[in-house]
Amino acid sequence: MSDCIFCKIVAGEIPSRKVYEDGELIAFHDVNPAAPVHFMIVPKEHIDSLEDCHARHEMLLGRILLLAPVLAKEQGLNDGFKTVINTGKGGGQIVFHLHVHVIGGGKLLHV
Ligand code: 5GP
Ligand code: ZN
């Protein structure tokens, strides 16, 4: 998607503070962090939101969730962390490229 900000980050056209990268995933710090540690795990494939995931994305979604605790520990979140997926306008989604927030290291709103 040419006008998608996260696709531009994936392509290296917009700089980001990268946490992790492999062939199908990238993780980078949020520019507007909600806590001392706040990064996002993002599939390189453009998928608008969780609502647009299908059976073929099962492995990708599983990989994202399994990566979250590994990266959280690497970022010093030894006491736990919060994962958030905002889906659609009603879910507060702003960037319509699927991503999982990983947040921690401070006082978090309980959801
Ligand atoms: P959403 O509400 O869609 O789940 O959250 C999108 C997140 O992306 C927001 O927390 C926002 O701060 C972050 N964000 C928006 N633009 C950029 C950007 O250009 N770079 C980075 N690193 N994060 C961004
Ligand atoms: Zn995109």
Short mmCIF file of N, CA, C and O and ligand atoms in Angstrom, two decimals:
data_model
loop_
_atom_site.label_atom_id
_atom_site.label_comp_id
_atom_site.label_asym_id
_atom_site.label_seq_id
_atom_site.Cartn_x
_atom_site.Cartn_y
_atom_site.Cartn_z
N MET A 1 0.86 -1.21 0.00
CA MET A 1 0.00 0.00 0.00
C MET A 1 0.88 1.24 0.00
O MET A 1 1.64 1.47 0.93
N SER A 2 0.78 2.05 -1.03
CA SER A 2 1.73 3.14 -1.23
C SER A 2 1.59 4.24 -0.18
O SER A 2 2.57 4.89 0.16
N ASP A 3 0.39 4.46 0.34
CA ASP A 3 0.21 5.57 1.29
C ASP A 3 0.16 5.08 2.75
O ASP A 3 -0.26 5.81 3.62
N CYS A 4 0.62 3.84 2.98
CA CYS A 4 0.56 3.28 4.34
C CYS A 4 1.88 3.56 5.07
O CYS A 4 2.96 3.20 4.60
N ILE A 5 1.76 4.19 6.22
CA ILE A 5 2.94 4.60 6.98
C ILE A 5 3.78 3.40 7.43
O ILE A 5 5.01 3.44 7.40
N PHE A 6 3.12 2.29 7.82
CA PHE A 6 3.88 1.12 8.27
C PHE A 6 4.52 0.39 7.09
O PHE A 6 5.62 -0.16 7.23
N CYS A 7 3.87 0.40 5.93
CA CYS A 7 4.52 -0.16 4.73
C CYS A 7 5.78 0.65 4.40
O CYS A 7 6.80 0.09 3.98
N LYS A 8 5.71 1.96 4.63
CA LYS A 8 6.89 2.81 4.37
C LYS A 8 8.00 2.51 5.37
O LYS A 8 9.19 2.54 5.02
N ILE A 9 7.63 2.22 6.61
CA ILE A 9 8.64 1.82 7.60
C ILE A 9 9.25 0.47 7.20
O ILE A 9 10.47 0.29 7.24
N VAL A 10 8.39 -0.48 6.78
CA VAL A 10 8.88 -1.79 6.32
C VAL A 10 9.87 -1.59 5.17
O VAL A 10 10.93 -2.24 5.11
N ALA A 11 9.57 -0.69 4.26
CA ALA A 11 10.40 -0.46 3.08
C ALA A 11 11.64 0.39 3.40
O ALA A 11 12.48 0.61 2.53
N GLY A 12 11.72 0.91 4.63
CA GLY A 12 12.86 1.75 5.02
C GLY A 12 12.74 3.18 4.52
O GLY A 12 13.70 3.95 4.57
N GLU A 13 11.55 3.55 4.04
CA GLU A 13 11.36 4.91 3.50
C GLU A 13 11.12 5.92 4.61
O GLU A 13 11.31 7.11 4.45
N ILE A 14 10.62 5.41 5.76
CA ILE A 14 10.46 6.25 6.95
C ILE A 14 11.30 5.59 8.04
O ILE A 14 11.22 4.37 8.23
N PRO A 15 12.13 6.36 8.75
CA PRO A 15 12.99 5.75 9.78
C PRO A 15 12.17 5.29 10.98
O PRO A 15 11.10 5.83 11.28
N SER A 16 12.68 4.27 11.64
CA SER A 16 12.04 3.80 12.88
C SER A 16 13.14 3.27 13.80
O SER A 16 14.23 2.94 13.33
N ARG A 17 12.82 3.21 15.08
CA ARG A 17 13.75 2.61 16.05
C ARG A 17 13.41 1.13 16.12
O ARG A 17 12.50 0.71 16.83
N LYS A 18 14.15 0.36 15.35
CA LYS A 18 13.83 -1.06 15.17
C LYS A 18 14.20 -1.90 16.39
O LYS A 18 15.24 -1.69 17.01
N VAL A 19 13.33 -2.83 16.71
CA VAL A 19 13.54 -3.76 17.81
C VAL A 19 13.88 -5.15 17.26
O VAL A 19 14.64 -5.90 17.88
N TYR A 20 13.33 -5.47 16.11
CA TYR A 20 13.46 -6.83 15.57
C TYR A 20 13.08 -6.80 14.09
O TYR A 20 12.22 -6.01 13.68
N GLU A 21 13.68 -7.70 13.32
CA GLU A 21 13.25 -7.87 11.93
C GLU A 21 13.60 -9.26 11.44
O GLU A 21 14.68 -9.78 11.73
N ASP A 22 12.67 -9.89 10.72
CA ASP A 22 12.99 -11.12 9.99
C ASP A 22 12.26 -11.04 8.65
O ASP A 22 11.80 -9.97 8.24
N GLY A 23 12.14 -12.16 7.96
CA GLY A 23 11.57 -12.13 6.62
C GLY A 23 10.13 -11.67 6.56
O GLY A 23 9.71 -11.07 5.56
N GLU A 24 9.37 -11.93 7.62
CA GLU A 24 7.95 -11.57 7.53
C GLU A 24 7.45 -10.62 8.61
O GLU A 24 6.31 -10.13 8.51
N LEU A 25 8.30 -10.34 9.60
CA LEU A 25 7.88 -9.45 10.69
C LEU A 25 8.90 -8.36 10.93
O LEU A 25 10.09 -8.54 10.69
N ILE A 26 8.40 -7.23 11.46
CA ILE A 26 9.29 -6.17 11.91
C ILE A 26 8.70 -5.66 13.23
O ILE A 26 7.47 -5.72 13.43
N ALA A 27 9.55 -5.21 14.13
CA ALA A 27 9.07 -4.60 15.37
C ALA A 27 9.86 -3.31 15.58
O ALA A 27 11.07 -3.27 15.34
N PHE A 28 9.15 -2.25 15.98
CA PHE A 28 9.81 -0.96 16.20
C PHE A 28 9.07 -0.20 17.30
O PHE A 28 7.89 -0.43 17.56
N HIS A 29 9.81 0.74 17.91
CA HIS A 29 9.24 1.53 19.00
C HIS A 29 8.18 2.49 18.48
O HIS A 29 8.31 3.05 17.38
N ASP A 30 7.14 2.69 19.27
CA ASP A 30 6.08 3.65 18.94
C ASP A 30 6.63 5.07 19.10
O ASP A 30 7.32 5.36 20.08
N VAL A 31 6.32 5.96 18.13
CA VAL A 31 6.80 7.36 18.23
C VAL A 31 6.15 8.12 19.38
O VAL A 31 6.68 9.12 19.83
N ASN A 32 5.00 7.64 19.81
CA ASN A 32 4.27 8.33 20.88
C ASN A 32 3.97 7.32 21.99
O ASN A 32 2.84 6.87 22.15
N PRO A 33 5.02 6.94 22.75
CA PRO A 33 4.87 5.81 23.67
C PRO A 33 3.88 6.06 24.80
O PRO A 33 3.81 7.15 25.35
N ALA A 34 3.11 5.02 25.11
CA ALA A 34 2.13 5.09 26.19
C ALA A 34 2.73 4.66 27.52
O ALA A 34 2.08 4.73 28.57
N ALA A 35 3.97 4.20 27.51
CA ALA A 35 4.66 3.71 28.71
C ALA A 35 6.16 3.74 28.41
O ALA A 35 6.55 3.94 27.25
N PRO A 36 7.01 3.53 29.42
CA PRO A 36 8.46 3.57 29.17
C PRO A 36 8.92 2.63 28.04
O PRO A 36 9.84 2.96 27.31
N VAL A 37 8.29 1.47 27.93
CA VAL A 37 8.58 0.58 26.79
C VAL A 37 7.28 0.41 25.99
O VAL A 37 6.24 0.04 26.55
N HIS A 38 7.34 0.73 24.73
CA HIS A 38 6.14 0.61 23.88
C HIS A 38 6.62 0.42 22.44
O HIS A 38 7.11 1.34 21.80
N PHE A 39 6.50 -0.84 21.99
CA PHE A 39 6.85 -1.11 20.59
C PHE A 39 5.72 -1.89 19.95
O PHE A 39 4.77 -2.33 20.61
N MET A 40 5.81 -2.02 18.63
CA MET A 40 4.77 -2.72 17.88
C MET A 40 5.37 -3.81 17.04
O MET A 40 6.44 -3.62 16.46
N ILE A 41 4.70 -4.95 16.99
CA ILE A 41 5.11 -6.04 16.11
C ILE A 41 4.17 -5.99 14.90
O ILE A 41 2.94 -5.98 15.05
N VAL A 42 4.78 -5.96 13.72
CA VAL A 42 4.04 -5.66 12.49
C VAL A 42 4.40 -6.68 11.41
O VAL A 42 5.59 -6.91 11.16
N PRO A 43 3.39 -7.29 10.76
CA PRO A 43 3.72 -8.14 9.62
C PRO A 43 4.18 -7.27 8.45
O PRO A 43 3.65 -6.18 8.25
N LYS A 44 5.16 -7.75 7.69
CA LYS A 44 5.62 -6.97 6.54
C LYS A 44 4.54 -6.91 5.46
O LYS A 44 4.44 -5.92 4.73
N GLU A 45 3.74 -7.97 5.37
CA GLU A 45 2.61 -7.96 4.43
C GLU A 45 1.58 -6.94 4.89
O GLU A 45 1.26 -6.88 6.08
N HIS A 46 1.08 -6.13 3.98
CA HIS A 46 0.04 -5.18 4.37
C HIS A 46 -1.29 -5.91 4.56
O HIS A 46 -1.85 -6.48 3.62
N ILE A 47 -1.78 -5.88 5.80
CA ILE A 47 -3.12 -6.39 6.13
C ILE A 47 -3.77 -5.24 6.90
O ILE A 47 -3.17 -4.73 7.85
N ASP A 48 -4.94 -4.81 6.49
CA ASP A 48 -5.54 -3.62 7.11
C ASP A 48 -5.71 -3.76 8.62
O ASP A 48 -5.39 -2.84 9.37
N SER A 49 -6.29 -4.86 9.04
CA SER A 49 -6.59 -5.01 10.47
C SER A 49 -6.84 -6.48 10.80
O SER A 49 -6.86 -7.33 9.90
N LEU A 50 -7.09 -6.76 12.07
CA LEU A 50 -7.39 -8.14 12.49
C LEU A 50 -8.64 -8.67 11.79
O LEU A 50 -8.77 -9.86 11.53
N GLU A 51 -9.54 -7.75 11.45
CA GLU A 51 -10.77 -8.15 10.75
C GLU A 51 -10.50 -8.67 9.35
O GLU A 51 -11.37 -9.28 8.74
N ASP A 52 -9.33 -8.38 8.83
CA ASP A 52 -9.00 -8.78 7.47
C ASP A 52 -8.08 -10.00 7.43
O ASP A 52 -7.51 -10.32 6.39
N CYS A 53 -7.92 -10.64 8.60
CA CYS A 53 -7.11 -11.85 8.66
C CYS A 53 -7.97 -13.07 8.33
O CYS A 53 -9.15 -13.12 8.66
N HIS A 54 -7.34 -14.05 7.69
CA HIS A 54 -8.03 -15.27 7.29
C HIS A 54 -7.21 -16.47 7.74
O HIS A 54 -6.14 -16.29 8.33
N ALA A 55 -7.70 -17.65 7.41
CA ALA A 55 -7.02 -18.88 7.84
C ALA A 55 -5.56 -18.89 7.40
O ALA A 55 -4.69 -19.38 8.13
N ARG A 56 -5.28 -18.32 6.25
CA ARG A 56 -3.88 -18.35 5.77
C ARG A 56 -2.96 -17.49 6.64
O ARG A 56 -1.74 -17.57 6.53
N HIS A 57 -3.54 -16.65 7.50
CA HIS A 57 -2.72 -15.81 8.38
C HIS A 57 -2.50 -16.44 9.76
O HIS A 57 -1.89 -15.81 10.62
N GLU A 58 -2.99 -17.65 9.93
CA GLU A 58 -2.93 -18.29 11.25
C GLU A 58 -1.50 -18.36 11.77
O GLU A 58 -1.22 -17.99 12.92
N MET A 59 -0.59 -18.81 10.94
CA MET A 59 0.82 -18.96 11.34
C MET A 59 1.44 -17.60 11.65
O MET A 59 2.17 -17.45 12.64
N LEU A 60 1.13 -16.63 10.81
CA LEU A 60 1.67 -15.27 10.99
C LEU A 60 1.22 -14.70 12.34
O LEU A 60 2.02 -14.15 13.10
N LEU A 61 -0.06 -14.84 12.63
CA LEU A 61 -0.59 -14.31 13.89
C LEU A 61 0.04 -15.04 15.07
O LEU A 61 0.37 -14.42 16.09
N GLY A 62 0.20 -16.34 14.93
CA GLY A 62 0.84 -17.12 16.00
C GLY A 62 2.27 -16.67 16.22
O GLY A 62 2.73 -16.53 17.36
N ARG A 63 2.98 -16.42 15.14
CA ARG A 63 4.39 -15.97 15.25
C ARG A 63 4.46 -14.63 15.97
O ARG A 63 5.34 -14.41 16.79
N ILE A 64 3.53 -13.72 15.65
CA ILE A 64 3.54 -12.40 16.30
C ILE A 64 3.36 -12.57 17.81
O ILE A 64 4.11 -11.99 18.61
N LEU A 65 2.40 -13.37 18.20
CA LEU A 65 2.13 -13.54 19.64
C LEU A 65 3.27 -14.24 20.36
O LEU A 65 3.58 -13.92 21.50
N LEU A 66 3.90 -15.20 19.69
CA LEU A 66 5.02 -15.90 20.34
C LEU A 66 6.26 -15.02 20.43
O LEU A 66 7.09 -15.19 21.32
N LEU A 67 6.36 -14.07 19.51
CA LEU A 67 7.51 -13.16 19.52
C LEU A 67 7.37 -12.12 20.64
O LEU A 67 8.39 -11.65 21.19
N ALA A 68 6.14 -11.77 20.99
CA ALA A 68 5.91 -10.69 21.96
C ALA A 68 6.67 -10.91 23.28
O ALA A 68 7.41 -10.01 23.70
N PRO A 69 6.56 -12.05 23.95
CA PRO A 69 7.28 -12.20 25.22
C PRO A 69 8.80 -12.23 25.05
O PRO A 69 9.53 -11.79 25.96
N VAL A 70 9.27 -12.72 23.92
CA VAL A 70 10.72 -12.77 23.67
C VAL A 70 11.26 -11.35 23.58
O VAL A 70 12.24 -10.98 24.25
N LEU A 71 10.60 -10.51 22.76
CA LEU A 71 11.06 -9.13 22.58
C LEU A 71 10.83 -8.32 23.85
O LEU A 71 11.64 -7.46 24.20
N ALA A 72 9.72 -8.59 24.54
CA ALA A 72 9.43 -7.87 25.79
C ALA A 72 10.58 -8.07 26.78
O ALA A 72 11.07 -7.11 27.39
N LYS A 73 11.04 -9.30 26.91
CA LYS A 73 12.17 -9.59 27.82
C LYS A 73 13.42 -8.88 27.35
O LYS A 73 14.15 -8.29 28.15
N GLU A 74 13.67 -8.93 26.04
CA GLU A 74 14.86 -8.24 25.50
C GLU A 74 14.83 -6.74 25.81
O GLU A 74 15.86 -6.11 25.95
N GLN A 75 13.61 -6.19 25.88
CA GLN A 75 13.46 -4.75 26.16
C GLN A 75 13.39 -4.47 27.65
O GLN A 75 13.08 -3.35 28.07
N GLY A 76 13.63 -5.50 28.47
CA GLY A 76 13.73 -5.31 29.91
C GLY A 76 12.42 -5.48 30.67
O GLY A 76 12.37 -5.17 31.87
N LEU A 77 11.39 -5.94 29.99
CA LEU A 77 10.09 -6.13 30.67
C LEU A 77 10.06 -7.51 31.32
O LEU A 77 9.41 -8.44 30.83
N ASN A 78 10.74 -7.62 32.44
CA ASN A 78 10.86 -8.93 33.11
C ASN A 78 9.69 -9.21 34.03
O ASN A 78 9.54 -10.31 34.55
N ASP A 79 8.85 -8.20 34.21
CA ASP A 79 7.75 -8.30 35.16
C ASP A 79 6.40 -8.47 34.45
O ASP A 79 5.35 -8.38 35.07
N GLY A 80 6.43 -8.62 33.13
CA GLY A 80 5.19 -8.74 32.37
C GLY A 80 4.96 -7.52 31.48
O GLY A 80 5.70 -6.54 31.54
N PHE A 81 3.95 -7.61 30.67
CA PHE A 81 3.68 -6.56 29.68
C PHE A 81 2.23 -6.68 29.23
O PHE A 81 1.56 -7.69 29.49
N LYS A 82 1.78 -5.65 28.53
CA LYS A 82 0.42 -5.66 27.98
C LYS A 82 0.52 -5.75 26.46
O LYS A 82 1.38 -5.11 25.85
N THR A 83 -0.36 -6.54 25.85
CA THR A 83 -0.46 -6.56 24.39
C THR A 83 -1.82 -5.98 24.01
O THR A 83 -2.84 -6.29 24.66
N VAL A 84 -1.82 -5.15 22.97
CA VAL A 84 -3.06 -4.51 22.53
C VAL A 84 -3.16 -4.59 21.01
O VAL A 84 -2.17 -4.33 20.31
N ILE A 85 -4.33 -4.96 20.52
CA ILE A 85 -4.61 -4.88 19.07
C ILE A 85 -5.86 -4.04 18.91
O ILE A 85 -6.96 -4.47 19.29
N ASN A 86 -5.70 -2.83 18.40
CA ASN A 86 -6.86 -1.99 18.11
C ASN A 86 -7.39 -2.37 16.74
O ASN A 86 -6.62 -2.43 15.77
N THR A 87 -8.69 -2.63 16.66
CA THR A 87 -9.26 -3.09 15.39
C THR A 87 -10.40 -2.20 14.94
O THR A 87 -11.42 -2.10 15.63
N GLY A 88 -10.20 -1.56 13.79
CA GLY A 88 -11.25 -0.72 13.21
C GLY A 88 -11.41 0.60 13.96
O GLY A 88 -10.84 0.79 15.04
N LYS A 89 -12.19 1.49 13.37
CA LYS A 89 -12.40 2.81 13.98
C LYS A 89 -12.97 2.68 15.38
O LYS A 89 -12.56 3.37 16.31
N GLY A 90 -13.92 1.76 15.53
CA GLY A 90 -14.57 1.54 16.83
C GLY A 90 -13.62 0.98 17.87
O GLY A 90 -13.87 1.10 19.07
N GLY A 91 -12.53 0.38 17.41
CA GLY A 91 -11.53 -0.17 18.32
C GLY A 91 -10.37 0.77 18.54
O GLY A 91 -9.37 0.40 19.14
N GLY A 92 -10.49 1.99 18.00
CA GLY A 92 -9.45 2.99 18.22
C GLY A 92 -8.26 2.85 17.29
O GLY A 92 -7.21 3.44 17.53
N GLN A 93 -8.41 2.07 16.22
CA GLN A 93 -7.28 1.90 15.30
C GLN A 93 -7.04 3.18 14.50
O GLN A 93 -7.98 3.76 13.96
N ILE A 94 -5.79 3.59 14.46
CA ILE A 94 -5.41 4.82 13.73
C ILE A 94 -4.63 4.45 12.46
O ILE A 94 -4.87 5.00 11.40
N VAL A 95 -3.71 3.52 12.61
CA VAL A 95 -2.91 3.08 11.46
C VAL A 95 -3.49 1.76 10.96
O VAL A 95 -3.47 0.74 11.68
N PHE A 96 -4.00 1.79 9.73
CA PHE A 96 -4.67 0.60 9.20
C PHE A 96 -3.70 -0.32 8.49
O PHE A 96 -3.80 -0.59 7.28
N HIS A 97 -2.72 -0.77 9.25
CA HIS A 97 -1.81 -1.85 8.88
C HIS A 97 -1.67 -2.64 10.17
O HIS A 97 -1.19 -2.10 11.18
N LEU A 98 -2.11 -3.89 10.15
CA LEU A 98 -2.16 -4.72 11.36
C LEU A 98 -0.90 -4.59 12.21
O LEU A 98 0.22 -4.65 11.68
N HIS A 99 -1.08 -4.42 13.50
CA HIS A 99 0.06 -4.37 14.43
C HIS A 99 -0.39 -4.75 15.82
O HIS A 99 -1.54 -4.52 16.20
N VAL A 100 0.54 -5.31 16.58
CA VAL A 100 0.29 -5.66 17.98
C VAL A 100 1.18 -4.78 18.84
O VAL A 100 2.41 -4.80 18.70
N HIS A 101 0.57 -3.97 19.71
CA HIS A 101 1.34 -3.15 20.63
C HIS A 101 1.86 -4.02 21.77
O HIS A 101 1.11 -4.87 22.29
N VAL A 102 3.08 -3.78 22.18
CA VAL A 102 3.63 -4.41 23.39
C VAL A 102 4.07 -3.25 24.29
O VAL A 102 4.89 -2.42 23.89
N ILE A 103 3.48 -3.20 25.48
CA ILE A 103 3.60 -2.03 26.34
C ILE A 103 3.95 -2.47 27.76
O ILE A 103 3.39 -3.44 28.27
N GLY A 104 4.85 -1.73 28.41
CA GLY A 104 5.14 -2.06 29.80
C GLY A 104 6.17 -1.12 30.42
O GLY A 104 6.61 -0.16 29.81
N GLY A 105 6.50 -1.44 31.66
CA GLY A 105 7.53 -0.68 32.35
C GLY A 105 7.00 0.50 33.12
O GLY A 105 7.77 1.30 33.63
N GLY A 106 5.72 0.61 33.23
CA GLY A 106 5.14 1.71 33.98
C GLY A 106 3.73 1.36 34.41
O GLY A 106 3.29 0.23 34.22
N LYS A 107 3.04 2.34 34.96
CA LYS A 107 1.67 2.10 35.38
C LYS A 107 0.77 2.11 34.14
O LYS A 107 0.77 3.07 33.37
N LEU A 108 0.05 1.02 33.94
CA LEU A 108 -0.77 0.89 32.73
C LEU A 108 -2.25 0.94 33.08
O LEU A 108 -2.65 0.51 34.17
N LEU A 109 -3.02 1.48 32.16
CA LEU A 109 -4.47 1.44 32.34
C LEU A 109 -4.92 -0.02 32.32
O LEU A 109 -4.49 -0.79 31.47
N HIS A 110 -5.78 -0.39 33.24
CA HIS A 110 -6.27 -1.77 33.22
C HIS A 110 -7.43 -1.89 32.24
O HIS A 110 -8.34 -1.08 32.25
N VAL A 111 -7.35 -2.87 31.35
CA VAL A 111 -8.43 -3.12 30.37
C VAL A 111 -8.99 -4.49 30.63
O VAL A 111 -8.24 -5.43 30.78
P1 5GP B 1 -3.29 2.20 16.56
O1 5GP B 1 -4.22 3.11 17.28
O2 5GP B 1 -3.54 2.20 15.06
O3 5GP B 1 -3.27 0.81 17.15
O4 5GP B 1 -1.85 2.76 16.84
C1 5GP B 1 -0.98 3.25 15.89
C2 5GP B 1 0.28 3.65 16.61
O5 5GP B 1 1.26 3.96 15.66
C3 5GP B 1 0.13 4.88 17.53
O6 5GP B 1 0.42 4.49 18.85
C4 5GP B 1 1.13 5.88 16.96
O7 5GP B 1 1.82 6.57 17.98
C5 5GP B 1 2.07 5.00 16.16
N1 5GP B 1 2.64 5.66 15.00
C6 5GP B 1 2.00 6.45 14.09
N2 5GP B 1 2.85 6.87 13.16
C7 5GP B 1 4.05 6.34 13.46
C8 5GP B 1 5.34 6.42 12.84
O8 5GP B 1 5.55 7.06 11.81
N3 5GP B 1 6.35 5.74 13.45
C9 5GP B 1 6.17 5.01 14.59
N4 5GP B 1 7.22 4.38 15.09
N5 5GP B 1 4.97 4.91 15.18
C10 5GP B 1 3.93 5.56 14.63
ZN ZN B 2 0.79 -1.16 5.14
#
